[in-house]
Every structure is written in C-alpha cells, then in structure tokens.
C-alpha positions as a Python dict, from the first residue, in 0.01 Angstrom:
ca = {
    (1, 'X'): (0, 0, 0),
    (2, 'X'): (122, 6, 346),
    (3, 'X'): (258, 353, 504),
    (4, 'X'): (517, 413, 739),
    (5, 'X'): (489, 803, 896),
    (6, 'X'): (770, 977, 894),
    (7, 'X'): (1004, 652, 717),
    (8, 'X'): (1024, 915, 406),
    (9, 'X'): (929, 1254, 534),
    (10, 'X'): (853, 1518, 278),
    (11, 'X'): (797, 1843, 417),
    (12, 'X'): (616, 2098, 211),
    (13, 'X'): (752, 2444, 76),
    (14, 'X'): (585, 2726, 140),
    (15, 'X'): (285, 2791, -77),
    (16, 'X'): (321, 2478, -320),
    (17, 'X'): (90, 2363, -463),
    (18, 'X'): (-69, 2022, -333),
    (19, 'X'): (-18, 1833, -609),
    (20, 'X'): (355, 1985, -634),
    (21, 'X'): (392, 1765, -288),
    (22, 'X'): (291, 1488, -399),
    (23, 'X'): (420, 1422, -692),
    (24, 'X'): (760, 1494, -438),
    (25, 'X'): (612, 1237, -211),
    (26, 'X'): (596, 980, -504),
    (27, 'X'): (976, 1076, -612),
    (28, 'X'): (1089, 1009, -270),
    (29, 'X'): (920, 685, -228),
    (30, 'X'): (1048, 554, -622),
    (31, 'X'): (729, 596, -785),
    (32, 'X'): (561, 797, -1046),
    (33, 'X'): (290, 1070, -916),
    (34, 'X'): (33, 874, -1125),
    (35, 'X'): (87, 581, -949),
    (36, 'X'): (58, 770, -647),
    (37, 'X'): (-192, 895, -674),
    (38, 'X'): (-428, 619, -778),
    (39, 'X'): (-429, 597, -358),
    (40, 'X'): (-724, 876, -338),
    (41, 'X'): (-1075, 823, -533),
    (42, 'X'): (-1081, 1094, -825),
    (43, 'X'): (-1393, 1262, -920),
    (44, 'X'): (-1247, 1386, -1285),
    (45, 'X'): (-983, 1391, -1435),
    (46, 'X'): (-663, 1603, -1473),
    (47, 'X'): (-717, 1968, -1714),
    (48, 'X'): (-502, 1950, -2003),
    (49, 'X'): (-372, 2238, -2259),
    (50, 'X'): (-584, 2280, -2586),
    (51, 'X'): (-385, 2131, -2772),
    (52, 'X'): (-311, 1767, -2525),
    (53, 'X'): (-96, 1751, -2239),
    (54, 'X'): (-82, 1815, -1899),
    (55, 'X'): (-135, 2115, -1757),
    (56, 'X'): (181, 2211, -1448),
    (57, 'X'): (-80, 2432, -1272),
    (58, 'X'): (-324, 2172, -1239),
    (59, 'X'): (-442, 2099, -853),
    (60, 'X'): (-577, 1893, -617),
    (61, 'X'): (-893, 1936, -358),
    (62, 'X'): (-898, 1651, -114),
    (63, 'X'): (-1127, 1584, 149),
    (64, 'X'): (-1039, 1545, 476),
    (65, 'X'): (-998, 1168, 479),
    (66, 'X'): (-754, 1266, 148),
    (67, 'X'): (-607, 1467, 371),
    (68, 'X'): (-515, 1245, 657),
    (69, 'X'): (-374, 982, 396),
    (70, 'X'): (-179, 1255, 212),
    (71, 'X'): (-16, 1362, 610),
    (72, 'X'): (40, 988, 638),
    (73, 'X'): (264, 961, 389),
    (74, 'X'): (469, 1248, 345),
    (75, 'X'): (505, 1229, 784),
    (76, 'X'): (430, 1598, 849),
    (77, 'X'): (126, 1723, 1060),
    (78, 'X'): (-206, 1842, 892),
    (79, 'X'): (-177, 2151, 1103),
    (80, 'X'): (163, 2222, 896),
    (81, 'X'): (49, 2140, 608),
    (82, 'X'): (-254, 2376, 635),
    (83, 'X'): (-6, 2661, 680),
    (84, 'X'): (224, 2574, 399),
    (85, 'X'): (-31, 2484, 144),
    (86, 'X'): (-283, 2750, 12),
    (87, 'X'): (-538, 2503, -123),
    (88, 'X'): (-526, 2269, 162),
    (89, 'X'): (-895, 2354, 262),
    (90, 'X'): (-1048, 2440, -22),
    (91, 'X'): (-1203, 2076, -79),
    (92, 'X'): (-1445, 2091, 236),
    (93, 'X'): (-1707, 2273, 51),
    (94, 'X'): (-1678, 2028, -224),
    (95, 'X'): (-1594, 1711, -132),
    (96, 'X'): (-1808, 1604, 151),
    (97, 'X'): (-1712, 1275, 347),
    (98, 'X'): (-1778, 947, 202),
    (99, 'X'): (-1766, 709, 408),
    (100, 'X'): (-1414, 757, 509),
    (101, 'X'): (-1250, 704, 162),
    (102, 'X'): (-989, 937, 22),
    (103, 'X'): (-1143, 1131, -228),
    (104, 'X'): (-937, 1394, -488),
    (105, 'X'): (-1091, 1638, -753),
    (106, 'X'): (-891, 1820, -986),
    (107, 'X'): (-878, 2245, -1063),
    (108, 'X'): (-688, 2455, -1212),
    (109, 'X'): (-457, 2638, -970),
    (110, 'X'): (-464, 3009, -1085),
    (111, 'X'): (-887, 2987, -1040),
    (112, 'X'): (-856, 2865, -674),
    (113, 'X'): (-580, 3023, -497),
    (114, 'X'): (-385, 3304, -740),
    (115, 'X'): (-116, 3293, -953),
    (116, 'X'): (114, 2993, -1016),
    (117, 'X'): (490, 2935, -1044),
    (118, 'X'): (741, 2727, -1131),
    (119, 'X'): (981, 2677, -802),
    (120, 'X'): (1344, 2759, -827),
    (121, 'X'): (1501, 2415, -830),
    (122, 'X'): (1837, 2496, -681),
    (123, 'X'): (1699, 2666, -410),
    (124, 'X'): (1405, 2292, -395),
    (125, 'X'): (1743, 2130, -361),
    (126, 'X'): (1878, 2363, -76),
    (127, 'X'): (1566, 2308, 130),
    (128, 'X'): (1488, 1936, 46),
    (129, 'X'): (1810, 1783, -128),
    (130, 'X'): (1681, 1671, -438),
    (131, 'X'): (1646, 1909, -756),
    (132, 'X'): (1332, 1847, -898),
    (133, 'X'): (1021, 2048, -1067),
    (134, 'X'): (776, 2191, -819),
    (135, 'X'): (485, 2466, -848),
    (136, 'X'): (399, 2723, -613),
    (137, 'X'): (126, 2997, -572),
    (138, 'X'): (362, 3295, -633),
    (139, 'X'): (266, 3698, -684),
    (140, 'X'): (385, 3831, -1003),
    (141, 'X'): (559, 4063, -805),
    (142, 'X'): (760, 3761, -625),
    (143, 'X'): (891, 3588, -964),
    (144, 'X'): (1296, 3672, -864),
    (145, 'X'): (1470, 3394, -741),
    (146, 'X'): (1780, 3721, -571),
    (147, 'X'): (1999, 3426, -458),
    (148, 'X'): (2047, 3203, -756),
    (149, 'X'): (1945, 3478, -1022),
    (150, 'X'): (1657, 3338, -1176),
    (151, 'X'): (1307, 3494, -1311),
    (152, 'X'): (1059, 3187, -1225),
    (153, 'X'): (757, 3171, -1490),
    (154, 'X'): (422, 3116, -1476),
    (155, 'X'): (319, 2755, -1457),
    (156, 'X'): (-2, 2775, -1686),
    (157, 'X'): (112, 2803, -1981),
    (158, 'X'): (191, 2518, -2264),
    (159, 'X'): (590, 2587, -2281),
    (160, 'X'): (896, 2373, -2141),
    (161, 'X'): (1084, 2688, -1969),
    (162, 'X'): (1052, 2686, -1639),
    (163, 'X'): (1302, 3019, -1562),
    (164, 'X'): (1500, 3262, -1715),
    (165, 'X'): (1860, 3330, -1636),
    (166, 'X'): (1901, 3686, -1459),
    (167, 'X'): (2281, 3620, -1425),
    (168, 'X'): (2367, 3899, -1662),
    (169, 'X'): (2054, 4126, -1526),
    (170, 'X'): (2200, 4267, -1171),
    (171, 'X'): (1912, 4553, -1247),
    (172, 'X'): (1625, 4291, -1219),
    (173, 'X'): (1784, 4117, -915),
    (174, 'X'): (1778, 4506, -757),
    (175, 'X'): (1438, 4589, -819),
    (176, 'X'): (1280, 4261, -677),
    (177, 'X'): (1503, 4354, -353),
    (178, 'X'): (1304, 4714, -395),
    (179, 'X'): (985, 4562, -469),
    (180, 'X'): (915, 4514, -29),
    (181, 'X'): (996, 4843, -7),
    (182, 'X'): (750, 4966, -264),
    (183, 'X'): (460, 4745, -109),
    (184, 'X'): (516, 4900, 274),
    (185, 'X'): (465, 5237, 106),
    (186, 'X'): (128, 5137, -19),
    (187, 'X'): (1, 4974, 287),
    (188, 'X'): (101, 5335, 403),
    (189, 'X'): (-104, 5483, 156),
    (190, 'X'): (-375, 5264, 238),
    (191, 'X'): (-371, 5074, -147),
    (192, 'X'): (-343, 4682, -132),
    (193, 'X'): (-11, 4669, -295),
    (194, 'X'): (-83, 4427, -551),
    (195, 'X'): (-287, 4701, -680),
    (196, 'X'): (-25, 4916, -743),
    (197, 'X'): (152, 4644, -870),
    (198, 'X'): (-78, 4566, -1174),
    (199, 'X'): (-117, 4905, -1280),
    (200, 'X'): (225, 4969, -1266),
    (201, 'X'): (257, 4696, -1483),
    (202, 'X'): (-35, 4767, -1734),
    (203, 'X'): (141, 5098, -1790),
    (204, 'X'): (463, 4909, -1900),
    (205, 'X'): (293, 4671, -2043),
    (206, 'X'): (129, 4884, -2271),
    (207, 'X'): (514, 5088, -2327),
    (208, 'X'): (661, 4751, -2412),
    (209, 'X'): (395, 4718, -2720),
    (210, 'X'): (503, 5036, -2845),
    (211, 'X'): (858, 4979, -2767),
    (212, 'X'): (896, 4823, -3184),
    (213, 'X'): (857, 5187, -3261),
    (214, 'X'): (1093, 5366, -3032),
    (215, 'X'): (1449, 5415, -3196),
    (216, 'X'): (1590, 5529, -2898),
    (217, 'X'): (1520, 5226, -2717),
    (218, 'X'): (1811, 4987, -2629),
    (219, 'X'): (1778, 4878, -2254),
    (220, 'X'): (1518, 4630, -2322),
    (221, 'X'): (1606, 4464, -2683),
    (222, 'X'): (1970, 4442, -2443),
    (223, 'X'): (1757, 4253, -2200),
    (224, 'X'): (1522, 4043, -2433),
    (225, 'X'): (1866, 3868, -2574),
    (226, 'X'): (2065, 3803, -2248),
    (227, 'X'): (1719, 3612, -2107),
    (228, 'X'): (1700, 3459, -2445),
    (229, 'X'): (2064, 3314, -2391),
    (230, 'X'): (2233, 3573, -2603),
    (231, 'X'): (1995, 3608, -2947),
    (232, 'X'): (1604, 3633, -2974),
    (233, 'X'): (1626, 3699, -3304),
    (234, 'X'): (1560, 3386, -3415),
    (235, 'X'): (1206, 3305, -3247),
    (236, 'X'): (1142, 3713, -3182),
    (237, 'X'): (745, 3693, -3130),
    (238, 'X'): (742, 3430, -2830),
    (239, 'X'): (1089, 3549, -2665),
    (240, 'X'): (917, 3881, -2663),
    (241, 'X'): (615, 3748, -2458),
    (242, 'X'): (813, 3503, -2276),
    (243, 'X'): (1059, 3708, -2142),
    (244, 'X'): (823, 4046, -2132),
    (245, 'X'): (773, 4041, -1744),
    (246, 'X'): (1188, 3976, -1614),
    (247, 'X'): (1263, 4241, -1875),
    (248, 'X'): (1045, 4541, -1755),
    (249, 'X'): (1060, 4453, -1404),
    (250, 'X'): (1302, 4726, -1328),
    (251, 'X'): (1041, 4957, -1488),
    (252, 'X'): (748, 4817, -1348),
    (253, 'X'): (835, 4906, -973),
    (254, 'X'): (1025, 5257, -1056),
    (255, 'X'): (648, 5332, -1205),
    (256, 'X'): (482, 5139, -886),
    (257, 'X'): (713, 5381, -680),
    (258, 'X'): (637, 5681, -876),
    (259, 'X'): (246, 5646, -896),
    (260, 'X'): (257, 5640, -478),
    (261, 'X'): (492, 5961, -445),
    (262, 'X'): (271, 6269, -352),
    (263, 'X'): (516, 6481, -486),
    (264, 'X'): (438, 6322, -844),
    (265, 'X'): (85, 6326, -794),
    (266, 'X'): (123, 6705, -705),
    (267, 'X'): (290, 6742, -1095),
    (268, 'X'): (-17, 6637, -1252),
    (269, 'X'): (-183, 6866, -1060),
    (270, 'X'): (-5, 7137, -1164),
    (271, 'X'): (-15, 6983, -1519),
    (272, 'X'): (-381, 7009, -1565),
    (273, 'X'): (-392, 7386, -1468),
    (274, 'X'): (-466, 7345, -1104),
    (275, 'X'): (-705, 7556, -1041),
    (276, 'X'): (-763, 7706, -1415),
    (277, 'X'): (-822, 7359, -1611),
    (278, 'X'): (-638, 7264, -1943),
    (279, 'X'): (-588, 7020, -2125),
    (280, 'X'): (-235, 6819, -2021),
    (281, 'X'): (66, 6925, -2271),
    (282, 'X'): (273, 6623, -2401),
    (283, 'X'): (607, 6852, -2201),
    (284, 'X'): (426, 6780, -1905),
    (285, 'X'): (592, 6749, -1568),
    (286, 'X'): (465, 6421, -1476),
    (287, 'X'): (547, 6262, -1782),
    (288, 'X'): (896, 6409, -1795),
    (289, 'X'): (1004, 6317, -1437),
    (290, 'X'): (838, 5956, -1466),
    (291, 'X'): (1050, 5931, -1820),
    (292, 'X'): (1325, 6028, -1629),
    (293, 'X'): (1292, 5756, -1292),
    (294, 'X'): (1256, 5482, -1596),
    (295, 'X'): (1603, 5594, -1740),
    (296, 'X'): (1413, 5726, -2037),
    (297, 'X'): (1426, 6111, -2037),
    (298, 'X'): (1283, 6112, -2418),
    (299, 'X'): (969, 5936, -2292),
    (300, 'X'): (785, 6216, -2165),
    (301, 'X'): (633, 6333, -2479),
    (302, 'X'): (547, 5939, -2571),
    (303, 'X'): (397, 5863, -2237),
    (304, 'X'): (186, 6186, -2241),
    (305, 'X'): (75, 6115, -2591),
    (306, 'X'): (-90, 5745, -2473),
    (307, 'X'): (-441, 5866, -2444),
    (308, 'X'): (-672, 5594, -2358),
    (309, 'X'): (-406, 5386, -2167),
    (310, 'X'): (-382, 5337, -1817),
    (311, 'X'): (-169, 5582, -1709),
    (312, 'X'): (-377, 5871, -1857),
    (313, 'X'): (-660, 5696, -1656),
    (314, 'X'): (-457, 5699, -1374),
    (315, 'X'): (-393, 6107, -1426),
    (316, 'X'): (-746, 6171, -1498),
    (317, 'X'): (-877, 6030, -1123),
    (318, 'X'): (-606, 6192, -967),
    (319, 'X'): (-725, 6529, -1112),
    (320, 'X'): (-1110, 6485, -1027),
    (321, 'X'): (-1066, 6361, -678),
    (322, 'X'): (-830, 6721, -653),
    (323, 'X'): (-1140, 6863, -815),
    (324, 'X'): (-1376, 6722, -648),
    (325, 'X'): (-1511, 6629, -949),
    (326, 'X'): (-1713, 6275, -1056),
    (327, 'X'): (-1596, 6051, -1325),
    (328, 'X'): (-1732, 5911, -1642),
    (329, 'X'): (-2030, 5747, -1635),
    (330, 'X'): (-1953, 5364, -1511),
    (331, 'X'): (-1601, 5517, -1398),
    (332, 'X'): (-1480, 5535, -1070),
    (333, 'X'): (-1265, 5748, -946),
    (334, 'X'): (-1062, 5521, -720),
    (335, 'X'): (-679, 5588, -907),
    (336, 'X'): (-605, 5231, -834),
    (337, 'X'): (-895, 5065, -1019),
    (338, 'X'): (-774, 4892, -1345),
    (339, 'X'): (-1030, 4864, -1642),
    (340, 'X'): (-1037, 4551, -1762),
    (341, 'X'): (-889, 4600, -2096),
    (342, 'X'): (-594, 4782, -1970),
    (343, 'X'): (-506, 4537, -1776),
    (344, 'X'): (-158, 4334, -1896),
    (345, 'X'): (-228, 4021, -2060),
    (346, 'X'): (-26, 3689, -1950),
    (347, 'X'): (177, 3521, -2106),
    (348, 'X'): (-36, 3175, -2153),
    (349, 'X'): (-309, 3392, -2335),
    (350, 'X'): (-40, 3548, -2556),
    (351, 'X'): (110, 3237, -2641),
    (352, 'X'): (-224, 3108, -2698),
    (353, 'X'): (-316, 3407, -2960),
    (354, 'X'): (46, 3363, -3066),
    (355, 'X'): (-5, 2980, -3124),
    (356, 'X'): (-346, 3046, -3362),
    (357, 'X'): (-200, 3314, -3527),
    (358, 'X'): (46, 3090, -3686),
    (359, 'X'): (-195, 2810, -3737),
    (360, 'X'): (-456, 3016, -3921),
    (361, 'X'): (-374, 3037, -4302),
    (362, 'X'): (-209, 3270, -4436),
    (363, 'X'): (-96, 3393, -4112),
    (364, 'X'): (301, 3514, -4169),
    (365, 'X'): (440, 3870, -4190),
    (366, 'X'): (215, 4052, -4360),
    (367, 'X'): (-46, 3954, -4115),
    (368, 'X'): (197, 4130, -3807),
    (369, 'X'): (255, 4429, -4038),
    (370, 'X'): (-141, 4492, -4127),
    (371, 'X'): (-207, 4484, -3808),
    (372, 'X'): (-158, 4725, -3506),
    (373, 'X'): (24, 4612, -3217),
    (374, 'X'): (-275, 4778, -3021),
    (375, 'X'): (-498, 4632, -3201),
    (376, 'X'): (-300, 4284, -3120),
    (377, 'X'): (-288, 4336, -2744),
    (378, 'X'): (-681, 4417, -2685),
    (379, 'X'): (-741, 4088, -2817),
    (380, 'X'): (-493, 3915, -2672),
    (381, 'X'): (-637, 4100, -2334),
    (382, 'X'): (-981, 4065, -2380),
    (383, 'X'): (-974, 3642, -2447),
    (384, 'X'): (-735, 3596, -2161),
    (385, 'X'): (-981, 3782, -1920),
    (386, 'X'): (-1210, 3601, -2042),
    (387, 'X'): (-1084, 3252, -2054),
    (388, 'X'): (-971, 3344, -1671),
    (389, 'X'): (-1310, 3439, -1572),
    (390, 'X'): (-1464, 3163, -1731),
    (391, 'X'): (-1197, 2885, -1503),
    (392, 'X'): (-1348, 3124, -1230),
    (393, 'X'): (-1727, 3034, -1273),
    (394, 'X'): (-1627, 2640, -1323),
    (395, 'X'): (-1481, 2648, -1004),
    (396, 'X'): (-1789, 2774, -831),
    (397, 'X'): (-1981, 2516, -630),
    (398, 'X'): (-2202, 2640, -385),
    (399, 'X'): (-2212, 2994, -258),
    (400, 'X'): (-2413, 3271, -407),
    (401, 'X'): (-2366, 3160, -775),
    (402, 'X'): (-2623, 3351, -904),
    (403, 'X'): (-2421, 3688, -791),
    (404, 'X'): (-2141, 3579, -896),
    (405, 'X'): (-2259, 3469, -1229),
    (406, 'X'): (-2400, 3780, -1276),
    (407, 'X'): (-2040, 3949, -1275),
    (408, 'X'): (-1874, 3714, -1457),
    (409, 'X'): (-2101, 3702, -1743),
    (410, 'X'): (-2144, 4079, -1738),
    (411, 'X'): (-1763, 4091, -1783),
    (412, 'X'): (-1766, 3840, -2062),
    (413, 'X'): (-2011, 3993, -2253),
    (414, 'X'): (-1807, 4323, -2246),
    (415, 'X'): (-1502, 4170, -2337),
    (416, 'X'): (-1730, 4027, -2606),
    (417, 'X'): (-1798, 4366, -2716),
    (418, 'X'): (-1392, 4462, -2705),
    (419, 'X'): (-1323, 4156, -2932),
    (420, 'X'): (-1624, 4213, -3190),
    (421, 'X'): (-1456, 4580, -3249),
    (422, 'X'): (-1115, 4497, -3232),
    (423, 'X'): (-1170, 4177, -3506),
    (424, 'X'): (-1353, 4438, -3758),
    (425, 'X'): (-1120, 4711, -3689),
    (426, 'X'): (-840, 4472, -3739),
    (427, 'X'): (-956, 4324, -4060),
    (428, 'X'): (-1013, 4664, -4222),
    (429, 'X'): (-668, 4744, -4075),
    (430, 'X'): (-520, 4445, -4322),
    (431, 'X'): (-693, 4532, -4586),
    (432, 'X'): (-553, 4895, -4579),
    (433, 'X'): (-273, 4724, -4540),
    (434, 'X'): (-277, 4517, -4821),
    (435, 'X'): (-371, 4225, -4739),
    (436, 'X'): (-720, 4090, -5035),
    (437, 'X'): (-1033, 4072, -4922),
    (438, 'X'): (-1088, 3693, -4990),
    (439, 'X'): (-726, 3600, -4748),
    (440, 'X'): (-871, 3828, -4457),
    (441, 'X'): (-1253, 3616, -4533),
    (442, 'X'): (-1074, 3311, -4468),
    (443, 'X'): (-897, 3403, -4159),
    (444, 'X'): (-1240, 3521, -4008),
    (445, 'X'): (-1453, 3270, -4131),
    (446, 'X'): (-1655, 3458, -4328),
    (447, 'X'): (-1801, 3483, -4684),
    (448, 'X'): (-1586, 3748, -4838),
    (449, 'X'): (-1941, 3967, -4973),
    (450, 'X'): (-2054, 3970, -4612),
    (451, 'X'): (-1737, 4096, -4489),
    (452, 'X'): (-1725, 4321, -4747),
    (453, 'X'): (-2054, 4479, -4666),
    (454, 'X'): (-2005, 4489, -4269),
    (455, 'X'): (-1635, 4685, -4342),
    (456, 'X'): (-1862, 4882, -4594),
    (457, 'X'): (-2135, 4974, -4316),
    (458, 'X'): (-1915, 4993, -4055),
    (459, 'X'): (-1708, 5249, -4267),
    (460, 'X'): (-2017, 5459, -4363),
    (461, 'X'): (-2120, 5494, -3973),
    (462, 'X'): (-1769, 5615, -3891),
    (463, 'X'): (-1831, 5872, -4163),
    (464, 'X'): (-2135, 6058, -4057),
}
C-alpha cells in the first residue's frame, strides 16, 4: 500500500484511544479498520467479551517503527500524536525493534491508561466532519457531554449504547459544570481529586442500592425513565445499572463538595461528643445537613444508620485523626482511602453478574427477592475488582513483577474471602426466603447434603 502524508489527514482527539484513530484513518481512506490494520505485524490477537465479540476498549501498543507508519498515514507529527494519545508510548517496553517492521500488540484499554469512553459523536463531527464511533480515555467524573447533553458510557462493557440523552436532565448538565470547581477545592485540600471523586461516589452508590426501599424517593426513579427514553419499566434491572452513574451525578459531587467542607467535618466532630466520646445518634448533624445538600432532608436518619459503608468509614477517620487516635488494625486513617469492597462497582461487572444471573437456572424473581441487595452488590464488587486486577497483572511485562504480584494476588485472595461469605450468606438468605434447598444446590454447584451441612455449620458457629 502506498502512502501519501497529509493526502487524508486525520488528526487525533484528545485522549483517544489509538486504535479509535485508526479505525478513523481507515474510514477516511474507504476501508475497513481490519483491513487497515493488517499494515502492522500483530503479536495476538484482539480481546473479546465472554460471551464473542469485540471488545470497544480494546487497544493498540505499537513500536516505534508502528508508530512512524501510523504518523504516515493519518499526516500528523509523532510529537502530536504523543500529546493527544495516552497510550502512544506504552509499547517501548514491550515491543522492542525488529528489524524495522511495524509491529502492533493488543490490551485492554482500562488496564493501560484508565478509564474508557465512548466519544460524543456530534461533537467527533464538529471537530473532524464525519460522525462516527470513537473511544477515549475519559474520568468518570468527565462523562457529560454540557454542549450536546449527553452522558457518554463506558466503553468496556458488552452493550450497544454508547450515551444517554441528558436533554430532559438540566441538573446533570449543572453538576458536571460544578464538578471543576469541586476538584480545585481538593487540590486545595491537598486530596488528588479523583479521590474524592470515588468516595463520593461509593457513598451514592451504596444509597442508590437502598434507594428500592425508600418511599420517599422520586428524583431518581424521575431520572432512571427520562435516560431510559421515557419508561424503564420494562427492562428495570439493566436500565438501573446502565443509567446508575448520569442519574446520581448531581448527588455524587454535592457529597464530593460536602466531604471537603471543614465546616461539615467540624459536625461530625461535634457529633461524636467532641471531647466526651459517644456513640453518633442517627439525628446527627452531619447526616442531616448532607441529607439536606442532596435535596433529601429525610435522609439523615438513613445515612446515619449505614454502618459499615463508606461514609461511616469516612466519619470514623475524621474523628481519630481529631483524636489523635489510631485506626483498626490494617486501617488507615487517611479519610480519603477507599476499602476495596466499598468501592462502586461498574457497570461491565454488573452487567456481567446481571448477564449470569439470568442464565443460571432457576434464576427469576424469587431469586432478586431472597436475596439482599447488599448482599448483591459485594459480589458484584468483589468479581469486578477482581477481574480488573487480574487485566492489571496480564499487562505487566517487565518491571518489578514480583512486587506487584504480590499486591495483586493479596487483593484477590481477599476479595476471595468477600465472595466465599457473601455466596453462603446469600444462599442461606434464599432459603429463608423460600427458595428449596435442592434449586439453591443447583445454582451453586453443589450436592444439596453438602450444602446443607456447610449452612448447618456455618449456622451453629454464628450461634455460639
């Protein structure tokens, strides 16, 4: 194939993904990315979905002979390019020069560079003239498109949406304008702002669970069925995970801006008896003014009641570092520091848990009313981690591997642990709920006398 720099010049967006560009390049040139691509050497092949197909999120490392092609034929400098494109020189380490040939390898985006995106297509067209898909390495905190009024998803999960229509959602268009206000306070404060972010957005997380139970709810089921196109009702389960994170954005940076107010901090303070310690009341200040700055004023009580969530957490390390006072052991007491079970899952491993949930026999409504939607979200939480830190370790290649092994697997085995517990708990949960023996057996995989004596055991221990 001959190339002509600069004939067709394709210049990139800003943090797209490489393989976003050129399957761009190929468009603009009347080809299919495939084809396209068949101009580097490949050392695998492209990661799929469980279940077959291609995966959006998947990348591409190219060496730097790939590199110079790939600058070739879209007609922009590599000195661009490195700016624009996150993973640009990621494939040094791992693809060391052959001889001059082009050489690709394929990853998975969210283990090399951080969350991926769909791209807002209207606002592709603006910059490039032609409206087609592309992927970008986007923050979750970043997902608003404010000037076409659309909430742009995640790219790595197995489901044809690639936005949601904020049209009818002014409140979600604000908050994303608030959002850069919220992040210079915590470089203020001296807390990487995406920290703040994901705790802010456990705590919500872990609200929007419990939202089924809250009768005096109506802001977000409002919100679920104008992102669903007017009625969720009839696919409830997987409108509630797709459109969880546009809904409770408005929430998730009111509670971002109220965990980095010092006046707020000073509430819990006074909540926990200052300087005569008590336990914290469920008419707490804190809890009251952070149910009012969510538009909630009945949440209080709810919010207070949440022990072993992540705002508690957050409360408790606010109250020893007043104190002076160590945490738990294997607890710091860094405010900011997110257990890994509290933190929110995504919404490819819900989807995922969603997906074999309705695949595993006898899986249907009396399943989802056996079992606790706590229950539901820990191991939904814990295999996500997981399967994230596991894309991690397959993308290390050289470096201290042993270290970082080490971690990962140490993480693993804990979430392990979580999953272990939260199956048994769960299956005893169904059972009380109804559900025989022999159908719960089945869905574990189990004979139904050895599940019978492990519930029986496990029952007797909690006993004594």
């Amino acid at each position: 194939m001959t190339h002509h720099p600069g004939l067709l010049r394709t210049a990139p967006l800003q943090g797209e993904m490489t393989s976003s560009l050129i399957g761009r390049i190929a468009s603009r040139y009347g080809m299919q990315a495939k084809v396209l691509r068949a101009c580097w050497k490949w050392r695998n092949y492209p990661p799929g979905h469980e279940g077959g197909g291609a995966r959006a999120d998947a990348e591409v490392l190219l060496n730097a002979a790939g590199r110079r092609l790939l600058a070739d034929m879209c007609g922009v400098e590599e000195e661009v390019l490195a700016q624009a494109l996150p993973s640009w020189a990621e494939g040094d380490a791992k693809l060391p020069a052959e001889d001059g040939d082009p050489v690709g390898l394929w990853r998975i985006g969210g283990a090399l560079a951080g969350p991926v995106a769909f791209g807002c297509r209207l606002c592709t067209a603006r910059r490039t003239g032609t409206a087609v898909r592309t992927m970008r390495y986007t923050p979750r905190w970043e997902r608003a498109c404010v000037r076409h009024g659309r909430w742009l998803l995640d790219a790595d999960a197995n489901q044809p949406l690639e936005h949601l229509d904020l049209r009818g959602l002014p409140e979600v268009v604000a908050a994303q304008r608030r959002w850069a206000a919220v992040a210079r306070r915590a470089v203020r404060a001296g807390v990487e702002p995406e920290r703040v972010f994901a705790l802010a957005q456990a705590v919500v997380a872990r609200w929007w669970l419990q939202a089924y139970g809250w009768e005096r709810e109506t802001i977000w089921p409002r919100r679920l069925h104008l992102v669903a196109g007017g009625d969720a009702g009839g696919d409830l389960e997987r409108w509630r995970i797709v459109g969880r994170d546009a809904v409770v954005f408005p929430e998730v940076v009111a509670v971002a801006e109220t965990l980095l107010d010092p006046a707020m901090a000073e509430l819990v303070w006074v909540d926990s008896g200052a300087g005569r310690p008590r336990a914290l009341p469920m008419d707490g200040l804190f809890c009251r003014g952070l149910g009012e700055r969510v538009g909630r004023p009945w949440l209080g009580p709810l919010a207070a009641a949440d022990h072993g969530g992540p705002l508690l957490a957050w409360m408790g390390s606010v109250i020893r570092l007043r104190r002076g006072a160590s945490g738990p052991p294997g607890y710091d007491n860094d405010p900011w520091w997110l257990r890994q079970e509290h933190q929110a899952a995504t919404m490819a491993g819900q989807l995922r848990v969603l997906g074999k949930e309705k695949k595993a026999p006898g899986s249907g409504t009396m399943w989802r009313a056996a079992v606790p939607a706590e229950q539901r979200r820990l191991i939904t939480s814990t295999i996500d981690s997981a399967e994230e830190q596991l894309l991690q370790l397959r993308g290390v290649q050289t470096g201290p591997t042993a270290d970082v092994a080490r971690r990962l697997l140490r993480g693993l085995g804990h979430s392990a642990g979580l999953i272990g517990n939260a199956w048994k708990r769960t299956a005893v949960a169904a059972v009380n709920g109804g559900v025989p023996l022999e159908e719960v057996a089945r869905w574990v995989d189990l004979p139904v006398e050895v599940l019978r004596k492990m519930l029986t055991a496990d029952r007797q221990e909690d006993d004594r």
